[in-house]
């Protein structure tokens, strides 16, 4: 009965009074029959009549297809992260990601070379520019911005190296060795000295901040307003820390270091005690520093860096090894990565601002989008994407790839 209710909820419609016997089947049985059809067959069936077009548009028939497609809002666990958008519409846009069909544009430009970082939240984009973080609101098309910033967040004496959004706060890491705390909807700003050298990376979850620095330490801090700046743990990493991430279980965090010592650049630390729990991998060549790392789930981790590989790690106690890897075909450093939590992976490389799309079920790259020419060659320092757009921050501008309107 629930399936029939979902089909009927698409749009009220009256079945044709005459026609094949198929039309007169109970809706539950008709849904079962249609569930065996692929995307092309469902599309052709929708062309038969208005009633079938409405019936074959119900989310129930498209969920199975969406879970196997790229960037439709479904995670590997089957969770739907975008319940407000019809699944059929997401599958249609997904075909553009698969085929590499998009329209490129430039959202912002600046005159001086920068190393910007970006984050997305709802209909807003946050981007670091020198020692500021600016917030912009997207226009309804998602491929352009309102030119006047919603907010400007200052406080660092040198460039912002990295920042994250958490609990209506912006937590920023600066080249001045300080961490900044800003409230997104007010002028509240606090900064405190955190490291002896620049803070390269920061993460925040569950009221806890972790930071990593060039001074070869990682530190743990509380976000609570009465305890800002009180260091809970100082960890000697014996190597420069380039990337850091807290586990979704809030029990541990991972550091990605420069790989200049005789140990793995990927190590996992206990968040409560600051003690080393384990290290990942043992065959990294010298200098294979990890520039970006992210948890996909409590037991899986993605990393990339100077050695030109994206690696997928299984963190379960009995495994704890790399179970899949993807190599950048032009031997280019990978600065950043992002995943839809399912099949799509995007990476940003150091030569000519190349953004690559990967289907994680394949080893070869799906598509490459060079965003700069030779005179203005720049790495992709950070990228983020939604189901319709991909945003990439380079030295002189912020690019958008629009997959909704290619």
Short mmCIF file of C-alpha atoms in Angstrom, two decimals:
data_model
loop_
_atom_site.label_atom_id
_atom_site.label_comp_id
_atom_site.label_asym_id
_atom_site.label_seq_id
_atom_site.Cartn_x
_atom_site.Cartn_y
_atom_site.Cartn_z
CA UNK A 1 0.00 0.00 0.00
CA UNK A 2 2.88 2.36 0.74
CA UNK A 3 4.25 1.85 -2.77
CA UNK A 4 0.89 2.68 -4.31
CA UNK A 5 0.59 5.78 -2.15
CA UNK A 6 4.01 6.96 -3.29
CA UNK A 7 3.12 6.43 -6.93
CA UNK A 8 -0.14 8.28 -6.56
CA UNK A 9 1.54 11.12 -4.70
CA UNK A 10 3.49 12.17 -7.79
CA UNK A 11 0.46 13.87 -9.31
CA UNK A 12 -3.25 13.00 -9.25
CA UNK A 13 -4.22 11.37 -12.53
CA UNK A 14 -7.00 9.27 -13.98
CA UNK A 15 -6.10 6.06 -15.74
CA UNK A 16 -7.13 5.72 -19.36
CA UNK A 17 -10.62 4.17 -19.58
CA UNK A 18 -9.58 1.99 -22.48
CA UNK A 19 -6.33 0.42 -23.56
CA UNK A 20 -4.17 -2.64 -22.90
CA UNK A 21 -4.89 -4.88 -19.93
CA UNK A 22 -1.63 -3.67 -18.39
CA UNK A 23 -3.38 -0.41 -17.52
CA UNK A 24 -5.95 -2.25 -15.38
CA UNK A 25 -3.43 -4.05 -13.14
CA UNK A 26 -3.26 -3.04 -9.46
CA UNK A 27 -0.72 -0.28 -8.94
CA UNK A 28 1.40 -2.47 -6.62
CA UNK A 29 1.78 -5.06 -9.40
CA UNK A 30 2.46 -2.41 -12.02
CA UNK A 31 5.17 -0.94 -9.80
CA UNK A 32 6.74 -4.37 -9.44
CA UNK A 33 6.81 -4.85 -13.22
CA UNK A 34 8.29 -1.40 -13.81
CA UNK A 35 10.95 -1.99 -11.17
CA UNK A 36 12.67 -4.40 -13.59
CA UNK A 37 13.04 -1.69 -16.24
CA UNK A 38 16.22 0.30 -16.80
CA UNK A 39 16.42 4.05 -17.26
CA UNK A 40 15.96 3.93 -21.05
CA UNK A 41 12.92 1.62 -20.83
CA UNK A 42 11.28 3.79 -18.18
CA UNK A 43 11.82 6.84 -20.37
CA UNK A 44 10.18 5.16 -23.35
CA UNK A 45 7.24 3.95 -21.26
CA UNK A 46 6.72 7.52 -20.05
CA UNK A 47 6.17 8.60 -23.66
CA UNK A 48 3.13 6.34 -24.11
CA UNK A 49 0.59 8.60 -22.41
CA UNK A 50 0.23 11.30 -19.80
CA UNK A 51 -0.84 8.89 -17.07
CA UNK A 52 2.18 6.64 -17.56
CA UNK A 53 4.48 9.65 -17.62
CA UNK A 54 3.22 10.60 -14.19
CA UNK A 55 3.25 7.03 -12.91
CA UNK A 56 6.81 6.29 -14.05
CA UNK A 57 8.10 9.48 -12.44
CA UNK A 58 7.62 8.26 -8.87
CA UNK A 59 10.75 8.12 -6.72
CA UNK A 60 10.27 4.45 -5.90
CA UNK A 61 11.05 3.38 -9.47
CA UNK A 62 14.14 5.55 -9.77
CA UNK A 63 15.85 4.85 -6.43
CA UNK A 64 17.50 1.63 -7.60
CA UNK A 65 18.83 3.41 -10.70
CA UNK A 66 19.93 6.42 -8.65
CA UNK A 67 21.96 4.31 -6.21
CA UNK A 68 23.99 2.95 -9.14
CA UNK A 69 24.41 6.40 -10.74
CA UNK A 70 26.94 9.15 -10.08
CA UNK A 71 26.21 11.94 -7.60
CA UNK A 72 22.46 11.52 -7.08
CA UNK A 73 22.43 12.20 -3.34
CA UNK A 74 22.54 8.55 -2.26
CA UNK A 75 25.37 7.30 -0.06
CA UNK A 76 26.88 3.83 -0.14
CA UNK A 77 24.61 2.89 2.73
CA UNK A 78 21.57 3.87 0.67
CA UNK A 79 20.81 7.05 2.64
CA UNK A 80 19.07 9.73 0.59
CA UNK A 81 20.61 13.11 1.43
CA UNK A 82 18.34 15.16 -0.85
CA UNK A 83 14.77 14.09 -0.20
CA UNK A 84 13.33 17.39 -1.47
CA UNK A 85 14.45 16.84 -5.09
CA UNK A 86 12.69 14.20 -7.27
CA UNK A 87 14.96 11.21 -7.81
CA UNK A 88 14.22 11.10 -11.54
CA UNK A 89 15.50 14.65 -11.96
CA UNK A 90 18.70 13.78 -10.12
CA UNK A 91 19.27 10.77 -12.37
CA UNK A 92 18.88 12.98 -15.45
CA UNK A 93 21.57 15.37 -14.18
CA UNK A 94 23.70 12.38 -13.20
CA UNK A 95 24.00 11.43 -16.85
CA UNK A 96 25.74 14.75 -17.49
CA UNK A 97 28.33 13.92 -14.79
CA UNK A 98 28.84 10.49 -16.34
CA UNK A 99 29.28 11.88 -19.86
CA UNK A 100 31.26 14.95 -18.80
CA UNK A 101 28.68 17.39 -20.16
CA UNK A 102 28.88 20.74 -18.39
CA UNK A 103 29.23 24.46 -18.91
CA UNK A 104 32.23 26.20 -17.41
CA UNK A 105 32.11 29.65 -15.86
CA UNK A 106 34.04 31.92 -13.50
CA UNK A 107 32.27 33.07 -10.35
CA UNK A 108 34.95 35.32 -8.84
CA UNK A 109 38.27 36.83 -9.88
CA UNK A 110 41.04 38.50 -7.88
CA UNK A 111 44.23 40.24 -8.92
CA UNK A 112 46.82 38.76 -6.58
CA UNK A 113 47.76 35.09 -6.47
CA UNK A 114 46.00 33.33 -3.59
CA UNK A 115 45.73 29.86 -2.07
CA UNK A 116 41.98 29.94 -1.42
CA UNK A 117 39.90 27.42 0.51
CA UNK A 118 36.14 27.03 0.07
CA UNK A 119 33.18 25.52 1.91
CA UNK A 120 29.50 25.20 1.01
CA UNK A 121 26.55 25.49 3.37
CA UNK A 122 22.92 25.56 2.20
CA UNK A 123 22.73 28.34 -0.42
CA UNK A 124 25.98 30.03 0.64
CA UNK A 125 29.61 29.75 -0.41
CA UNK A 126 32.48 30.66 1.92
CA UNK A 127 35.90 31.42 0.44
CA UNK A 128 39.18 32.58 1.98
CA UNK A 129 40.95 35.55 0.36
CA UNK A 130 44.28 36.52 1.93
CA UNK A 131 43.52 37.04 5.66
CA UNK A 132 39.73 37.27 5.17
CA UNK A 133 36.90 34.78 4.75
CA UNK A 134 33.98 36.00 2.64
CA UNK A 135 30.48 34.55 2.49
CA UNK A 136 28.44 34.81 -0.73
CA UNK A 137 24.87 33.78 -1.47
CA UNK A 138 24.13 31.73 -4.56
CA UNK A 139 21.54 32.94 -7.01
CA UNK A 140 18.71 30.45 -7.73
CA UNK A 141 20.57 28.90 -10.69
CA UNK A 142 23.47 27.84 -8.45
CA UNK A 143 25.91 28.84 -11.19
CA UNK A 144 26.30 32.47 -10.14
CA UNK A 145 26.74 34.51 -6.96
CA UNK A 146 25.34 37.73 -5.60
CA UNK A 147 28.30 40.06 -5.96
CA UNK A 148 27.90 41.69 -2.56
CA UNK A 149 29.21 39.39 0.21
CA UNK A 150 26.82 38.36 2.97
CA UNK A 151 29.62 38.61 5.47
CA UNK A 152 33.33 39.30 5.84
CA UNK A 153 35.22 37.50 8.61
CA UNK A 154 38.62 38.90 9.60
CA UNK A 155 41.04 38.40 12.44
CA UNK A 156 44.22 36.80 11.11
CA UNK A 157 47.41 38.80 10.60
CA UNK A 158 48.47 36.59 7.70
CA UNK A 159 46.70 34.47 5.07
CA UNK A 160 44.00 32.00 6.03
CA UNK A 161 45.39 28.55 5.22
CA UNK A 162 42.29 26.46 5.88
CA UNK A 163 38.87 26.70 7.53
CA UNK A 164 35.83 24.56 8.31
CA UNK A 165 32.18 25.22 9.18
CA UNK A 166 30.75 23.66 12.32
CA UNK A 167 27.85 24.47 14.67
CA UNK A 168 27.21 27.93 13.14
CA UNK A 169 30.91 28.71 13.56
CA UNK A 170 33.80 29.22 11.16
CA UNK A 171 37.03 27.77 12.53
CA UNK A 172 39.99 29.13 10.61
CA UNK A 173 43.70 28.30 10.55
CA UNK A 174 46.15 31.08 9.75
CA UNK A 175 49.69 31.61 8.56
CA UNK A 176 50.18 33.65 11.73
CA UNK A 177 50.05 30.47 13.85
CA UNK A 178 46.61 31.34 15.19
CA UNK A 179 43.17 29.75 15.17
CA UNK A 180 40.16 32.00 14.61
CA UNK A 181 36.61 31.34 15.80
CA UNK A 182 33.83 33.29 14.04
CA UNK A 183 30.06 33.01 14.38
CA UNK A 184 28.48 32.90 10.94
CA UNK A 185 25.49 35.12 11.82
CA UNK A 186 27.15 37.71 14.05
CA UNK A 187 30.31 39.77 14.42
CA UNK A 188 31.68 37.49 17.16
CA UNK A 189 35.35 36.72 16.50
CA UNK A 190 38.01 35.24 18.77
CA UNK A 191 41.54 34.30 17.82
CA UNK A 192 44.26 32.70 19.87
CA UNK A 193 47.86 31.61 19.40
CA UNK A 194 47.87 27.92 18.62
CA UNK A 195 51.22 27.01 17.03
CA UNK A 196 54.72 28.42 16.65
CA UNK A 197 54.43 28.37 12.84
CA UNK A 198 51.58 28.51 10.31
CA UNK A 199 48.53 26.35 10.99
CA UNK A 200 48.13 24.36 7.79
CA UNK A 201 44.91 22.52 8.61
CA UNK A 202 42.02 22.39 11.04
CA UNK A 203 38.88 20.33 11.65
CA UNK A 204 35.99 20.55 14.09
CA UNK A 205 33.32 18.07 15.15
CA UNK A 206 31.33 17.49 18.32
CA UNK A 207 32.66 20.61 20.03
CA UNK A 208 36.31 19.60 19.53
CA UNK A 209 38.88 21.32 17.30
CA UNK A 210 42.04 19.66 15.99
CA UNK A 211 44.81 21.58 14.25
CA UNK A 212 48.04 20.70 12.48
CA UNK A 213 51.03 22.88 11.81
CA UNK A 214 54.33 23.27 10.06
CA UNK A 215 55.90 23.26 13.53
CA UNK A 216 55.48 19.43 13.57
CA UNK A 217 52.71 19.31 16.12
CA UNK A 218 49.00 18.55 16.16
CA UNK A 219 46.81 19.96 18.92
CA UNK A 220 43.34 19.35 20.34
CA UNK A 221 41.17 22.25 21.55
CA UNK A 222 37.65 22.71 22.98
CA UNK A 223 35.11 24.83 21.11
CA UNK A 224 33.17 25.72 24.27
CA UNK A 225 33.05 29.50 24.64
CA UNK A 226 34.48 29.49 28.17
CA UNK A 227 37.45 27.33 27.21
CA UNK A 228 38.61 28.75 23.89
CA UNK A 229 42.38 28.62 23.58
CA UNK A 230 42.87 25.95 26.26
CA UNK A 231 44.94 23.20 24.64
CA UNK A 232 43.80 19.71 25.65
CA UNK A 233 46.62 17.75 23.97
CA UNK A 234 49.83 18.59 22.15
CA UNK A 235 51.07 15.79 19.90
CA UNK A 236 54.61 15.70 18.57
CA UNK A 237 54.18 14.42 15.00
CA UNK A 238 57.92 14.76 14.16
CA UNK A 239 56.91 15.98 10.71
CA UNK A 240 55.02 18.91 9.17
CA UNK A 241 51.27 18.35 9.27
CA UNK A 242 49.50 19.15 5.98
CA UNK A 243 46.02 17.68 6.58
CA UNK A 244 43.83 16.55 9.45
CA UNK A 245 40.35 15.09 10.00
CA UNK A 246 38.23 13.92 12.95
CA UNK A 247 36.50 10.55 12.81
CA UNK A 248 32.68 10.61 12.61
CA UNK A 249 32.67 8.60 15.88
CA UNK A 250 34.53 11.49 17.61
CA UNK A 251 36.95 8.98 19.13
CA UNK A 252 40.04 9.58 16.99
CA UNK A 253 41.55 11.78 14.29
CA UNK A 254 43.99 11.28 11.42
CA UNK A 255 46.98 13.41 10.45
CA UNK A 256 48.56 13.60 7.01
CA UNK A 257 52.18 14.70 7.18
CA UNK A 258 54.99 15.60 4.76
CA UNK A 259 56.53 12.08 4.74
CA UNK A 260 60.02 13.34 5.50
CA UNK A 261 60.66 10.83 8.28
CA UNK A 262 60.95 7.06 8.48
CA UNK A 263 57.28 6.48 9.25
CA UNK A 264 53.95 6.56 7.48
CA UNK A 265 52.53 10.02 6.72
CA UNK A 266 49.07 8.77 7.74
CA UNK A 267 48.63 8.20 11.46
CA UNK A 268 45.54 7.90 13.64
CA UNK A 269 45.50 9.33 17.17
CA UNK A 270 43.15 8.86 20.10
CA UNK A 271 41.14 12.05 20.52
CA UNK A 272 40.74 11.66 24.29
CA UNK A 273 44.32 10.83 25.23
CA UNK A 274 46.33 12.10 22.27
CA UNK A 275 48.12 8.75 22.00
CA UNK A 276 49.07 7.12 18.69
CA UNK A 277 46.62 4.35 17.79
CA UNK A 278 47.93 3.12 14.44
CA UNK A 279 49.56 4.12 11.19
CA UNK A 280 48.38 3.36 7.66
CA UNK A 281 50.59 1.95 4.94
CA UNK A 282 54.33 1.36 4.89
CA UNK A 283 55.40 1.79 1.26
CA UNK A 284 55.16 5.57 0.83
CA UNK A 285 58.21 6.99 -0.97
CA UNK A 286 60.06 9.88 0.73
CA UNK A 287 58.27 13.17 0.15
CA UNK A 288 54.87 11.54 -0.49
CA UNK A 289 53.12 14.03 1.77
CA UNK A 290 49.35 13.82 2.27
CA UNK A 291 47.70 17.12 1.30
CA UNK A 292 44.05 16.16 1.82
CA UNK A 293 42.34 13.50 3.88
CA UNK A 294 38.70 12.83 4.68
CA UNK A 295 36.61 10.23 6.48
CA UNK A 296 33.84 8.81 4.34
CA UNK A 297 32.52 6.70 7.23
CA UNK A 298 33.87 5.63 10.64
CA UNK A 299 35.68 2.74 8.95
CA UNK A 300 36.76 4.25 5.61
CA UNK A 301 39.16 7.04 4.73
CA UNK A 302 40.31 8.77 1.53
CA UNK A 303 43.68 10.47 1.08
CA UNK A 304 45.71 12.16 -1.67
CA UNK A 305 48.91 14.14 -2.02
CA UNK A 306 52.32 14.53 -3.60
CA UNK A 307 52.67 10.92 -4.76
CA UNK A 308 49.83 11.46 -7.31
CA UNK A 309 47.54 8.75 -5.87
CA UNK A 310 44.12 8.80 -4.28
CA UNK A 311 43.94 5.98 -1.75
CA UNK A 312 40.90 4.39 -0.14
CA UNK A 313 41.60 2.91 3.31
CA UNK A 314 39.66 0.30 5.26
CA UNK A 315 40.16 1.13 8.95
CA UNK A 316 38.57 -1.96 10.47
CA UNK A 317 40.87 -3.60 13.01
CA UNK A 318 41.30 -6.80 11.01
CA UNK A 319 42.17 -4.94 7.79
CA UNK A 320 43.64 -1.45 8.15
CA UNK A 321 45.05 -1.25 4.66
CA UNK A 322 44.58 0.46 1.31
CA UNK A 323 41.90 -1.43 -0.58
CA UNK A 324 41.70 0.75 -3.72
CA UNK A 325 43.80 3.43 -5.37
CA UNK A 326 43.52 5.75 -8.36
CA UNK A 327 46.60 7.24 -10.05
CA UNK A 328 46.69 10.72 -11.55
CA UNK A 329 47.58 9.91 -15.18
CA UNK A 330 49.86 12.93 -15.75
CA UNK A 331 51.97 12.38 -12.61
CA UNK A 332 50.60 15.56 -11.05
CA UNK A 333 50.33 16.32 -7.34
CA UNK A 334 46.78 15.99 -6.04
CA UNK A 335 45.89 18.93 -3.81
CA UNK A 336 42.32 18.08 -2.89
CA UNK A 337 39.55 15.52 -3.21
CA UNK A 338 35.81 15.27 -2.68
CA UNK A 339 33.33 12.40 -2.86
CA UNK A 340 29.55 12.06 -3.04
CA UNK A 341 29.73 9.25 -0.48
CA UNK A 342 28.92 6.71 -3.17
CA UNK A 343 30.48 6.28 -6.64
CA UNK A 344 31.73 9.74 -7.66
CA UNK A 345 35.17 11.06 -6.77
CA UNK A 346 36.58 14.44 -7.83
CA UNK A 347 40.22 15.52 -7.52
CA UNK A 348 42.12 18.75 -8.13
CA UNK A 349 45.70 18.59 -9.42
CA UNK A 350 48.67 20.93 -9.59
CA UNK A 351 49.14 21.28 -13.37
CA UNK A 352 46.86 23.60 -15.36
CA UNK A 353 44.12 23.52 -12.75
CA UNK A 354 42.85 20.12 -13.81
CA UNK A 355 39.70 18.78 -12.16
CA UNK A 356 39.20 15.05 -12.71
CA UNK A 357 36.06 13.00 -12.22
CA UNK A 358 36.37 9.33 -11.30
CA UNK A 359 33.87 6.50 -11.10
CA UNK A 360 35.18 4.61 -8.10
CA UNK A 361 34.15 1.31 -9.66
CA UNK A 362 36.82 1.89 -12.33
CA UNK A 363 40.53 2.59 -12.20
CA UNK A 364 40.68 4.97 -15.16
CA UNK A 365 39.66 8.62 -14.97
CA UNK A 366 36.22 9.42 -16.41
CA UNK A 367 36.79 13.04 -17.45
CA UNK A 368 39.35 15.82 -17.06
CA UNK A 369 38.60 19.56 -17.11
CA UNK A 370 41.67 21.84 -17.45
CA UNK A 371 40.60 25.18 -16.02
CA UNK A 372 43.73 27.27 -16.77
CA UNK A 373 46.02 27.90 -19.72
CA UNK A 374 49.82 27.74 -19.64
CA UNK A 375 50.51 31.42 -18.68
CA UNK A 376 48.16 31.20 -15.68
CA UNK A 377 48.77 27.60 -14.71
CA UNK A 378 47.58 27.00 -11.16
CA UNK A 379 46.80 24.10 -8.87
CA UNK A 380 43.24 23.42 -7.80
CA UNK A 381 43.63 24.22 -4.12
CA UNK A 382 40.13 23.21 -3.09
CA UNK A 383 36.97 21.87 -4.72
CA UNK A 384 33.43 21.17 -3.58
CA UNK A 385 30.37 19.93 -5.46
CA UNK A 386 26.62 19.52 -5.18
CA UNK A 387 24.40 17.28 -7.32
CA UNK A 388 24.34 20.00 -10.01
CA UNK A 389 27.54 22.04 -9.77
CA UNK A 390 31.24 21.71 -9.05
CA UNK A 391 33.21 24.65 -7.64
CA UNK A 392 37.02 24.84 -7.91
CA UNK A 393 39.28 27.44 -6.29
CA UNK A 394 42.50 28.33 -8.16
CA UNK A 395 45.17 30.99 -7.71
CA UNK A 396 43.33 33.80 -9.51
CA UNK A 397 39.68 32.79 -9.73
CA UNK A 398 36.84 30.58 -8.62
CA UNK A 399 35.44 28.32 -11.36
CA UNK A 400 32.09 26.58 -11.62
CA UNK A 401 31.18 23.56 -13.73
CA UNK A 402 27.42 23.55 -14.32
CA UNK A 403 26.14 20.02 -14.97
CA UNK A 404 22.48 21.00 -14.77
CA UNK A 405 22.59 23.21 -17.87
CA UNK A 406 25.47 21.90 -20.02
#
